[in-house]
């Protein structure tokens, strides 16, 4: 009996090549190992698409609270650079047998399988979020932006970015779960190093990448609903009187001070803990539990702590997305009828020639 199934893309769809032609001919004499083709990985394109979507949505959210339009790009640059480093470091640390040991190409970036080969897959969201948050903190300080305001605007959009990234896992035929006979069982090409010996060649697998995509999209929708409809305050009647906070279903802009980041961490941690528990690929374990399950539980704990602490310390809204004295307003743009060039020198006449001004936002 042939079971219905979800097909995987052909393995050669995971990447495509662009000939470098004269660029290769010009540089191969200087760099003998310079490749003849530029390899583009669908996984990398999926991640870049997710980052772009997250930036656009984050810009809308942050600007709506009074930030300078597209200031989020400054934050994103720092977050992406730090996030890539953290994501790869976490993955390598939790999969050491894939990169270290006899016969492994650990350090050569021009050969497959090195610790630098992010384009081949192998990044971890836990490291990306932790290091990315550090990047946002640094960028926010440089721009005079409150860290909590920045992460509240950006955290929910991470769910969208991650959803796109999981499509890349689909093309790489990775991150699938245990064997299943469900109608949406995933077909995986053989051989595949993630499939243990003894599993039948016709076995289908849980499409955990698809489960996570649905969880992430649902999480974004729910976080948007909560942000606009639910706030926490002291209940005056019922069982809520016994608790320090209680949900009230009225629109109240109280999800500031990092609380959206807390919600994101809890939502993602709960889902990831389950997805990890049914994944088939090998991973380091601690006390018999996969390392990424521990990471997910850590995320949940951090999210709960952030919500409890910040709700107690800051029950109201943030007065501004900017730090005191660093506020930006549209009126702060340059607005002069005449300006002069920077190259004015005594006697060259440049200073006497006004140049039409252009209006542009200036950040404090």
mmCIF file with all atom_site columns, N, CA, C and O in Angstrom, residues 121-144:
data_model
loop_
_atom_site.group_PDB
_atom_site.id
_atom_site.type_symbol
_atom_site.label_atom_id
_atom_site.label_alt_id
_atom_site.label_comp_id
_atom_site.label_asym_id
_atom_site.label_entity_id
_atom_site.label_seq_id
_atom_site.pdbx_PDB_ins_code
_atom_site.Cartn_x
_atom_site.Cartn_y
_atom_site.Cartn_z
_atom_site.occupancy
_atom_site.B_iso_or_equiv
_atom_site.pdbx_formal_charge
_atom_site.auth_seq_id
_atom_site.auth_comp_id
_atom_site.auth_asym_id
_atom_site.auth_atom_id
_atom_site.pdbx_PDB_model_num
ATOM 1  N N  . UNK A 1 121 ? 23.806 25.534 5.920  1.00 0.00 ? 121 UNK A N  1
ATOM 2  C CA . UNK A 1 121 ? 22.853 25.207 6.976  1.00 0.00 ? 121 UNK A CA 1
ATOM 3  C C  . UNK A 1 121 ? 23.588 24.991 8.288  1.00 0.00 ? 121 UNK A C  1
ATOM 4  O O  . UNK A 1 121 ? 24.806 24.820 8.326  1.00 0.00 ? 121 UNK A O  1
ATOM 5  N N  . UNK A 1 122 ? 22.831 24.993 9.356  1.00 0.00 ? 122 UNK A N  1
ATOM 6  C CA . UNK A 1 122 ? 23.444 24.787 10.653 1.00 0.00 ? 122 UNK A CA 1
ATOM 7  C C  . UNK A 1 122 ? 23.591 26.064 11.449 1.00 0.00 ? 122 UNK A C  1
ATOM 8  O O  . UNK A 1 122 ? 24.703 26.527 11.710 1.00 0.00 ? 122 UNK A O  1
ATOM 9  N N  . UNK A 1 123 ? 22.460 26.657 11.784 1.00 0.00 ? 123 UNK A N  1
ATOM 10 C CA . UNK A 1 123 ? 22.443 27.813 12.687 1.00 0.00 ? 123 UNK A CA 1
ATOM 11 C C  . UNK A 1 123 ? 21.369 27.558 13.732 1.00 0.00 ? 123 UNK A C  1
ATOM 12 O O  . UNK A 1 123 ? 20.446 26.777 13.498 1.00 0.00 ? 123 UNK A O  1
ATOM 13 N N  . UNK A 1 124 ? 21.501 28.199 14.865 1.00 0.00 ? 124 UNK A N  1
ATOM 14 C CA . UNK A 1 124 ? 20.575 27.959 15.972 1.00 0.00 ? 124 UNK A CA 1
ATOM 15 C C  . UNK A 1 124 ? 19.959 29.275 16.422 1.00 0.00 ? 124 UNK A C  1
ATOM 16 O O  . UNK A 1 124 ? 20.674 30.246 16.690 1.00 0.00 ? 124 UNK A O  1
ATOM 17 N N  . UNK A 1 125 ? 18.648 29.305 16.487 1.00 0.00 ? 125 UNK A N  1
ATOM 18 C CA . UNK A 1 125 ? 17.942 30.533 16.822 1.00 0.00 ? 125 UNK A CA 1
ATOM 19 C C  . UNK A 1 125 ? 18.275 31.014 18.230 1.00 0.00 ? 125 UNK A C  1
ATOM 20 O O  . UNK A 1 125 ? 18.281 32.220 18.495 1.00 0.00 ? 125 UNK A O  1
ATOM 21 N N  . UNK A 1 126 ? 18.587 30.094 19.133 1.00 0.00 ? 126 UNK A N  1
ATOM 22 C CA . UNK A 1 126 ? 18.887 30.518 20.505 1.00 0.00 ? 126 UNK A CA 1
ATOM 23 C C  . UNK A 1 126 ? 20.120 31.420 20.530 1.00 0.00 ? 126 UNK A C  1
ATOM 24 O O  . UNK A 1 126 ? 20.130 32.479 21.157 1.00 0.00 ? 126 UNK A O  1
ATOM 25 N N  . UNK A 1 127 ? 21.167 30.996 19.845 1.00 0.00 ? 127 UNK A N  1
ATOM 26 C CA . UNK A 1 127 ? 22.357 31.830 19.763 1.00 0.00 ? 127 UNK A CA 1
ATOM 27 C C  . UNK A 1 127 ? 22.110 33.116 19.005 1.00 0.00 ? 127 UNK A C  1
ATOM 28 O O  . UNK A 1 127 ? 22.639 34.169 19.358 1.00 0.00 ? 127 UNK A O  1
ATOM 29 N N  . UNK A 1 128 ? 21.284 33.036 17.951 1.00 0.00 ? 128 UNK A N  1
ATOM 30 C CA . UNK A 1 128 ? 20.983 34.229 17.157 1.00 0.00 ? 128 UNK A CA 1
ATOM 31 C C  . UNK A 1 128 ? 20.265 35.278 17.990 1.00 0.00 ? 128 UNK A C  1
ATOM 32 O O  . UNK A 1 128 ? 20.577 36.473 17.913 1.00 0.00 ? 128 UNK A O  1
ATOM 33 N N  . UNK A 1 129 ? 19.298 34.867 18.791 1.00 0.00 ? 129 UNK A N  1
ATOM 34 C CA . UNK A 1 129 ? 18.538 35.818 19.600 1.00 0.00 ? 129 UNK A CA 1
ATOM 35 C C  . UNK A 1 129 ? 19.412 36.429 20.698 1.00 0.00 ? 129 UNK A C  1
ATOM 36 O O  . UNK A 1 129 ? 19.399 37.653 20.910 1.00 0.00 ? 129 UNK A O  1
ATOM 37 N N  . UNK A 1 130 ? 20.190 35.610 21.368 1.00 0.00 ? 130 UNK A N  1
ATOM 38 C CA . UNK A 1 130 ? 21.014 36.115 22.463 1.00 0.00 ? 130 UNK A CA 1
ATOM 39 C C  . UNK A 1 130 ? 22.064 37.107 21.962 1.00 0.00 ? 130 UNK A C  1
ATOM 40 O O  . UNK A 1 130 ? 22.210 38.211 22.493 1.00 0.00 ? 130 UNK A O  1
ATOM 41 N N  . UNK A 1 131 ? 22.793 36.718 20.921 1.00 0.00 ? 131 UNK A N  1
ATOM 42 C CA . UNK A 1 131 ? 23.815 37.608 20.387 1.00 0.00 ? 131 UNK A CA 1
ATOM 43 C C  . UNK A 1 131 ? 23.174 38.777 19.644 1.00 0.00 ? 131 UNK A C  1
ATOM 44 O O  . UNK A 1 131 ? 23.689 39.898 19.668 1.00 0.00 ? 131 UNK A O  1
ATOM 45 N N  . UNK A 1 132 ? 22.070 38.514 18.939 1.00 0.00 ? 132 UNK A N  1
ATOM 46 C CA . UNK A 1 132 ? 21.380 39.588 18.240 1.00 0.00 ? 132 UNK A CA 1
ATOM 47 C C  . UNK A 1 132 ? 20.871 40.649 19.196 1.00 0.00 ? 132 UNK A C  1
ATOM 48 O O  . UNK A 1 132 ? 20.908 41.848 18.890 1.00 0.00 ? 132 UNK A O  1
ATOM 49 N N  . UNK A 1 133 ? 20.391 40.242 20.361 1.00 0.00 ? 133 UNK A N  1
ATOM 50 C CA . UNK A 1 133 ? 19.940 41.199 21.362 1.00 0.00 ? 133 UNK A CA 1
ATOM 51 C C  . UNK A 1 133 ? 21.092 42.083 21.829 1.00 0.00 ? 133 UNK A C  1
ATOM 52 O O  . UNK A 1 133 ? 20.917 43.291 22.064 1.00 0.00 ? 133 UNK A O  1
ATOM 53 N N  . UNK A 1 134 ? 22.279 41.497 21.934 1.00 0.00 ? 134 UNK A N  1
ATOM 54 C CA . UNK A 1 134 ? 23.453 42.301 22.292 1.00 0.00 ? 134 UNK A CA 1
ATOM 55 C C  . UNK A 1 134 ? 23.726 43.338 21.208 1.00 0.00 ? 134 UNK A C  1
ATOM 56 O O  . UNK A 1 134 ? 24.045 44.506 21.506 1.00 0.00 ? 134 UNK A O  1
ATOM 57 N N  . UNK A 1 135 ? 23.603 42.925 19.944 1.00 0.00 ? 135 UNK A N  1
ATOM 58 C CA . UNK A 1 135 ? 23.794 43.869 18.852 1.00 0.00 ? 135 UNK A CA 1
ATOM 59 C C  . UNK A 1 135 ? 22.777 44.992 18.881 1.00 0.00 ? 135 UNK A C  1
ATOM 60 O O  . UNK A 1 135 ? 23.115 46.168 18.650 1.00 0.00 ? 135 UNK A O  1
ATOM 61 N N  . UNK A 1 136 ? 21.515 44.667 19.180 1.00 0.00 ? 136 UNK A N  1
ATOM 62 C CA . UNK A 1 136 ? 20.469 45.686 19.275 1.00 0.00 ? 136 UNK A CA 1
ATOM 63 C C  . UNK A 1 136 ? 20.764 46.641 20.427 1.00 0.00 ? 136 UNK A C  1
ATOM 64 O O  . UNK A 1 136 ? 20.552 47.862 20.311 1.00 0.00 ? 136 UNK A O  1
ATOM 65 N N  . UNK A 1 137 ? 21.245 46.114 21.533 1.00 0.00 ? 137 UNK A N  1
ATOM 66 C CA . UNK A 1 137 ? 21.578 46.971 22.680 1.00 0.00 ? 137 UNK A CA 1
ATOM 67 C C  . UNK A 1 137 ? 22.654 47.988 22.303 1.00 0.00 ? 137 UNK A C  1
ATOM 68 O O  . UNK A 1 137 ? 22.538 49.181 22.614 1.00 0.00 ? 137 UNK A O  1
ATOM 69 N N  . UNK A 1 138 ? 23.702 47.520 21.619 1.00 0.00 ? 138 UNK A N  1
ATOM 70 C CA . UNK A 1 138 ? 24.784 48.423 21.221 1.00 0.00 ? 138 UNK A CA 1
ATOM 71 C C  . UNK A 1 138 ? 24.267 49.468 20.238 1.00 0.00 ? 138 UNK A C  1
ATOM 72 O O  . UNK A 1 138 ? 24.520 50.673 20.386 1.00 0.00 ? 138 UNK A O  1
ATOM 73 N N  . UNK A 1 139 ? 23.530 49.021 19.219 1.00 0.00 ? 139 UNK A N  1
ATOM 74 C CA . UNK A 1 139 ? 23.007 49.948 18.220 1.00 0.00 ? 139 UNK A CA 1
ATOM 75 C C  . UNK A 1 139 ? 22.031 50.940 18.841 1.00 0.00 ? 139 UNK A C  1
ATOM 76 O O  . UNK A 1 139 ? 22.009 52.120 18.478 1.00 0.00 ? 139 UNK A O  1
ATOM 77 N N  . UNK A 1 140 ? 21.212 50.454 19.769 1.00 0.00 ? 140 UNK A N  1
ATOM 78 C CA . UNK A 1 140 ? 20.268 51.339 20.434 1.00 0.00 ? 140 UNK A CA 1
ATOM 79 C C  . UNK A 1 140 ? 20.961 52.417 21.232 1.00 0.00 ? 140 UNK A C  1
ATOM 80 O O  . UNK A 1 140 ? 20.536 53.583 21.240 1.00 0.00 ? 140 UNK A O  1
ATOM 81 N N  . UNK A 1 141 ? 22.031 52.054 21.914 1.00 0.00 ? 141 UNK A N  1
ATOM 82 C CA . UNK A 1 141 ? 22.777 53.050 22.676 1.00 0.00 ? 141 UNK A CA 1
ATOM 83 C C  . UNK A 1 141 ? 23.365 54.108 21.751 1.00 0.00 ? 141 UNK A C  1
ATOM 84 O O  . UNK A 1 141 ? 23.360 55.303 22.061 1.00 0.00 ? 141 UNK A O  1
ATOM 85 N N  . UNK A 1 142 ? 23.887 53.686 20.624 1.00 0.00 ? 142 UNK A N  1
ATOM 86 C CA . UNK A 1 142 ? 24.465 54.635 19.676 1.00 0.00 ? 142 UNK A CA 1
ATOM 87 C C  . UNK A 1 142 ? 23.405 55.579 19.111 1.00 0.00 ? 142 UNK A C  1
ATOM 88 O O  . UNK A 1 142 ? 23.689 56.741 18.801 1.00 0.00 ? 142 UNK A O  1
ATOM 89 N N  . UNK A 1 143 ? 22.175 55.086 18.966 1.00 0.00 ? 143 UNK A N  1
ATOM 90 C CA . UNK A 1 143 ? 21.097 55.894 18.393 1.00 0.00 ? 143 UNK A CA 1
ATOM 91 C C  . UNK A 1 143 ? 20.256 56.601 19.442 1.00 0.00 ? 143 UNK A C  1
ATOM 92 O O  . UNK A 1 143 ? 19.342 57.352 19.102 1.00 0.00 ? 143 UNK A O  1
ATOM 93 N N  . UNK A 1 144 ? 20.544 56.370 20.720 1.00 0.00 ? 144 UNK A N  1
ATOM 94 C CA . UNK A 1 144 ? 19.749 56.984 21.783 1.00 0.00 ? 144 UNK A CA 1
ATOM 95 C C  . UNK A 1 144 ? 18.396 56.339 21.965 1.00 0.00 ? 144 UNK A C  1
ATOM 96 O O  . UNK A 1 144 ? 17.459 56.965 22.474 1.00 0.00 ? 144 UNK A O  1
#
